[in-house]
Amino acid sequence: MSTKTIAVLDDAELKDGQMQEVAFEDGKVLLSRLGDKIHATSAFCTHYGAPLAKGVLTSDGRVVCPWHGACFNVCTGDIEDAPAPMALHSFQTQVKDGKIHVTAHPASTLKNNMSRQATLLATGVNSMGRGVVIVGGGSGAFHAVESLREHGFPGPITILTKETYNPIDRTKLSKALITDPAKIEWRSAADLKIKYGTNIRLGVEVTSVDLEKKTVALDDGKETLAYDRLILAPGGTPRRLPVEGAKLENVYTFRGIDDAKKVDAAAQEGKRLVVIGSSFISMELVVAVSKRKLASIDVIGMEEFPFESVLGKAVGAGLMKYHESQGVKFHMSSKVDKIVPQEDNPDLAGGVVVNGTTIPADFVIMGVGVAPATEFLKGSGIELEKDGGVKVDKYMRVKSGKDTRNVFAIGDIAVYPQLNGEDTRIEHWNVAGNQGRAVGCTISGKAQAYVKIPIFWSAQGTQLRYCGLGAKYEDVIIKGDPNEMKFIAYYVKGGKIVAVASMQNDPVVSKASELLRLGLMPSPEEVKDGKDLLTIDISSTSTKAKVAS
């Protein structure tokens, strides 16, 4: 495959701090200008294909996807932040006769070939020794493997997971109700073995850890496996309410492929669904099945509005109005009394009793959160918090037990120090992925504290995006109209904006995440007075000193 050099744009049309998507034969290239240097990369995010030109460029060389927070280095195309699963192609540029010329393989500029494997400084193939053992096969594990090899870790890596499939894009389970793991698999077992020197063992359960011997026991001691470094990334276990009938056969929780298969099989035309809990997972599943002509969808929530504790009353009310327009009936400010069986089958739920009234059901989804999957750590010496979480330091090393140097905890189980000084456990897909990337870097020899701004997204008719640490917010500033599903919400705590949510206002949340990262978020007063985040310059070289500081 031969390269071509093509003039793609007048030099004068690309100013310092600007990005522009340009044509390259049948493909597209993203141009980014930082001072007098022009960089060219693939034009689309390797996560879900978002046009990066609509994202956010910073003067320290980062481009942030406008959709889900994936971030790349525009100088090299390398991954900066999850959830990017692959790197961007990077192309040569030069300015000649007033034109910007790009040299590239034309095939590498096509959208269906927009990504490349990240540069791996080690592969670990044929390596010997104990190496790194990762408990869990989710986002944290996947990104830890990527980062370990990107940063040159040469030893063996072993993933131990209860799941029977390779690491998948779990976010698509609730958003699209996908039941075939092959369709959302990040890496095959062959890729992990051949390209990453990683052995993945499916369908095994770690039941205990011995910190002194540096071993993990599988399946109640039937086998032990030794490690030099241990990454605990087991994720969470869906909770069930402690009410009568919670374990009836057609009362489903939701976490993995098997759960998706059960819900998919049950959600057939004419069936009645009751959802317990108005969480993000619950409401994403409501969206996923809402076009299946169910007889009824009833949602039971403890708050006045869905998502109220995270997004506030006004946004929650707007989203509730949308779901009601799709035929969903809400029973809010309520709690479940019990789940009653069908008259002709005592093993199946036939209704959910709320405030003394029975809501009929052919199946029930219980979306009431997850508990850290840390039962196997009891007796290890690692202290568990009341909710089952594990406290870690800024490098994600465990803070208790006989080995606080070589054992790391990430993802749903990690109670980690926030930039605001608080210790918090956050159950976000991106958080787990970026913690895995940080730990991979640290184990490889370059200690990297985890300091990323949390980002999440949710399919609620249109895409909801959120960034920051808005827990226990004190005020909400809203621009736009949540009832029209088009707004920006700023969450205020301690006189500062600590989080931002939006719908139909991309790339505001991506820009907000960078402003929060850099400590450059405007004050609540400035936002109330009309300050637009998208007008704040963090892209031109004149801002490099404050961006890099």
mmCIF file with all atom_site columns, N, CA and C in Angstrom, residues 431-453:
data_model
loop_
_atom_site.group_PDB
_atom_site.id
_atom_site.type_symbol
_atom_site.label_atom_id
_atom_site.label_alt_id
_atom_site.label_comp_id
_atom_site.label_asym_id
_atom_site.label_entity_id
_atom_site.label_seq_id
_atom_site.pdbx_PDB_ins_code
_atom_site.Cartn_x
_atom_site.Cartn_y
_atom_site.Cartn_z
_atom_site.occupancy
_atom_site.B_iso_or_equiv
_atom_site.pdbx_formal_charge
_atom_site.auth_seq_id
_atom_site.auth_comp_id
_atom_site.auth_asym_id
_atom_site.auth_atom_id
_atom_site.pdbx_PDB_model_num
ATOM 1  N N  . VAL A 1 431 ? -14.491 5.510  34.465 1.00 0.00 ? 431 VAL A N  1
ATOM 2  C CA . VAL A 1 431 ? -13.635 5.568  35.651 1.00 0.00 ? 431 VAL A CA 1
ATOM 3  C C  . VAL A 1 431 ? -12.831 4.280  35.767 1.00 0.00 ? 431 VAL A C  1
ATOM 4  N N  . ALA A 1 432 ? -13.492 3.141  35.641 1.00 0.00 ? 432 ALA A N  1
ATOM 5  C CA . ALA A 1 432 ? -12.782 1.860  35.718 1.00 0.00 ? 432 ALA A CA 1
ATOM 6  C C  . ALA A 1 432 ? -11.706 1.759  34.649 1.00 0.00 ? 432 ALA A C  1
ATOM 7  N N  . GLY A 1 433 ? -12.045 2.167  33.413 1.00 0.00 ? 433 GLY A N  1
ATOM 8  C CA . GLY A 1 433 ? -11.077 2.090  32.325 1.00 0.00 ? 433 GLY A CA 1
ATOM 9  C C  . GLY A 1 433 ? -9.865  2.958  32.566 1.00 0.00 ? 433 GLY A C  1
ATOM 10 N N  . ASN A 1 434 ? -10.093 4.190  32.981 1.00 0.00 ? 434 ASN A N  1
ATOM 11 C CA . ASN A 1 434 ? -8.966  5.094  33.205 1.00 0.00 ? 434 ASN A CA 1
ATOM 12 C C  . ASN A 1 434 ? -8.153  4.716  34.442 1.00 0.00 ? 434 ASN A C  1
ATOM 13 N N  . GLN A 1 435 ? -8.791  4.131  35.433 1.00 0.00 ? 435 GLN A N  1
ATOM 14 C CA . GLN A 1 435 ? -8.026  3.618  36.570 1.00 0.00 ? 435 GLN A CA 1
ATOM 15 C C  . GLN A 1 435 ? -7.141  2.453  36.129 1.00 0.00 ? 435 GLN A C  1
ATOM 16 N N  . GLY A 1 436 ? -7.665  1.609  35.247 1.00 0.00 ? 436 GLY A N  1
ATOM 17 C CA . GLY A 1 436 ? -6.840  0.528  34.701 1.00 0.00 ? 436 GLY A CA 1
ATOM 18 C C  . GLY A 1 436 ? -5.640  1.062  33.943 1.00 0.00 ? 436 GLY A C  1
ATOM 19 N N  . ARG A 1 437 ? -5.855  2.125  33.179 1.00 0.00 ? 437 ARG A N  1
ATOM 20 C CA . ARG A 1 437 ? -4.743  2.724  32.439 1.00 0.00 ? 437 ARG A CA 1
ATOM 21 C C  . ARG A 1 437 ? -3.694  3.306  33.396 1.00 0.00 ? 437 ARG A C  1
ATOM 22 N N  . ALA A 1 438 ? -4.145  3.955  34.459 1.00 0.00 ? 438 ALA A N  1
ATOM 23 C CA . ALA A 1 438 ? -3.199  4.537  35.420 1.00 0.00 ? 438 ALA A CA 1
ATOM 24 C C  . ALA A 1 438 ? -2.384  3.455  36.114 1.00 0.00 ? 438 ALA A C  1
ATOM 25 N N  . VAL A 1 439 ? -3.055  2.376  36.529 1.00 0.00 ? 439 VAL A N  1
ATOM 26 C CA . VAL A 1 439 ? -2.354  1.291  37.222 1.00 0.00 ? 439 VAL A CA 1
ATOM 27 C C  . VAL A 1 439 ? -1.368  0.598  36.290 1.00 0.00 ? 439 VAL A C  1
ATOM 28 N N  . GLY A 1 440 ? -1.757  0.421  35.027 1.00 0.00 ? 440 GLY A N  1
ATOM 29 C CA . GLY A 1 440 ? -0.832  -0.184 34.065 1.00 0.00 ? 440 GLY A CA 1
ATOM 30 C C  . GLY A 1 440 ? 0.442   0.618  33.931 1.00 0.00 ? 440 GLY A C  1
ATOM 31 N N  . CYS A 1 441 ? 0.307   1.928  33.908 1.00 0.00 ? 441 CYS A N  1
ATOM 32 C CA . CYS A 1 441 ? 1.460   2.819  33.823 1.00 0.00 ? 441 CYS A CA 1
ATOM 33 C C  . CYS A 1 441 ? 2.317   2.709  35.078 1.00 0.00 ? 441 CYS A C  1
ATOM 34 N N  . THR A 1 442 ? 1.686   2.687  36.245 1.00 0.00 ? 442 THR A N  1
ATOM 35 C CA . THR A 1 442 ? 2.427   2.600  37.516 1.00 0.00 ? 442 THR A CA 1
ATOM 36 C C  . THR A 1 442 ? 3.196   1.296  37.623 1.00 0.00 ? 442 THR A C  1
ATOM 37 N N  . ILE A 1 443 ? 2.549   0.187  37.321 1.00 0.00 ? 443 ILE A N  1
ATOM 38 C CA . ILE A 1 443 ? 3.222   -1.114 37.404 1.00 0.00 ? 443 ILE A CA 1
ATOM 39 C C  . ILE A 1 443 ? 4.385   -1.186 36.419 1.00 0.00 ? 443 ILE A C  1
ATOM 40 N N  . SER A 1 444 ? 4.267   -0.501 35.295 1.00 0.00 ? 444 SER A N  1
ATOM 41 C CA . SER A 1 444 ? 5.318   -0.522 34.279 1.00 0.00 ? 444 SER A CA 1
ATOM 42 C C  . SER A 1 444 ? 6.536   0.318  34.660 1.00 0.00 ? 444 SER A C  1
ATOM 43 N N  . GLY A 1 445 ? 6.431   1.052  35.756 1.00 0.00 ? 445 GLY A N  1
ATOM 44 C CA . GLY A 1 445 ? 7.613   1.760  36.244 1.00 0.00 ? 445 GLY A CA 1
ATOM 45 C C  . GLY A 1 445 ? 7.506   3.261  36.316 1.00 0.00 ? 445 GLY A C  1
ATOM 46 N N  . LYS A 1 446 ? 6.414   3.823  35.823 1.00 0.00 ? 446 LYS A N  1
ATOM 47 C CA . LYS A 1 446 ? 6.229   5.266  35.885 1.00 0.00 ? 446 LYS A CA 1
ATOM 48 C C  . LYS A 1 446 ? 4.959   5.556  36.683 1.00 0.00 ? 446 LYS A C  1
ATOM 49 N N  . ALA A 1 447 ? 5.122   5.831  37.964 1.00 0.00 ? 447 ALA A N  1
ATOM 50 C CA . ALA A 1 447 ? 3.969   6.001  38.849 1.00 0.00 ? 447 ALA A CA 1
ATOM 51 C C  . ALA A 1 447 ? 3.046   7.093  38.328 1.00 0.00 ? 447 ALA A C  1
ATOM 52 N N  . GLN A 1 448 ? 1.771   6.749  38.165 1.00 0.00 ? 448 GLN A N  1
ATOM 53 C CA . GLN A 1 448 ? 0.790   7.706  37.653 1.00 0.00 ? 448 GLN A CA 1
ATOM 54 C C  . GLN A 1 448 ? -0.408  7.748  38.591 1.00 0.00 ? 448 GLN A C  1
ATOM 55 N N  . ALA A 1 449 ? -0.595  8.885  39.240 1.00 0.00 ? 449 ALA A N  1
ATOM 56 C CA . ALA A 1 449 ? -1.762  9.061  40.098 1.00 0.00 ? 449 ALA A CA 1
ATOM 57 C C  . ALA A 1 449 ? -3.018  9.122  39.235 1.00 0.00 ? 449 ALA A C  1
ATOM 58 N N  . TYR A 1 450 ? -4.124  8.635  39.797 1.00 0.00 ? 450 TYR A N  1
ATOM 59 C CA . TYR A 1 450 ? -5.388  8.718  39.073 1.00 0.00 ? 450 TYR A CA 1
ATOM 60 C C  . TYR A 1 450 ? -6.056  10.039 39.405 1.00 0.00 ? 450 TYR A C  1
ATOM 61 N N  . VAL A 1 451 ? -6.164  10.917 38.410 1.00 0.00 ? 451 VAL A N  1
ATOM 62 C CA . VAL A 1 451 ? -6.716  12.260 38.644 1.00 0.00 ? 451 VAL A CA 1
ATOM 63 C C  . VAL A 1 451 ? -7.746  12.640 37.569 1.00 0.00 ? 451 VAL A C  1
ATOM 64 N N  . LYS A 1 452 ? -8.311  11.666 36.893 1.00 0.00 ? 452 LYS A N  1
ATOM 65 C CA . LYS A 1 452 ? -9.231  11.965 35.797 1.00 0.00 ? 452 LYS A CA 1
ATOM 66 C C  . LYS A 1 452 ? -10.576 12.477 36.310 1.00 0.00 ? 452 LYS A C  1
ATOM 67 N N  . ILE A 1 453 ? -11.208 13.290 35.489 1.00 0.00 ? 453 ILE A N  1
ATOM 68 C CA . ILE A 1 453 ? -12.559 13.758 35.773 1.00 0.00 ? 453 ILE A CA 1
ATOM 69 C C  . ILE A 1 453 ? -13.548 12.682 35.325 1.00 0.00 ? 453 ILE A C  1
#
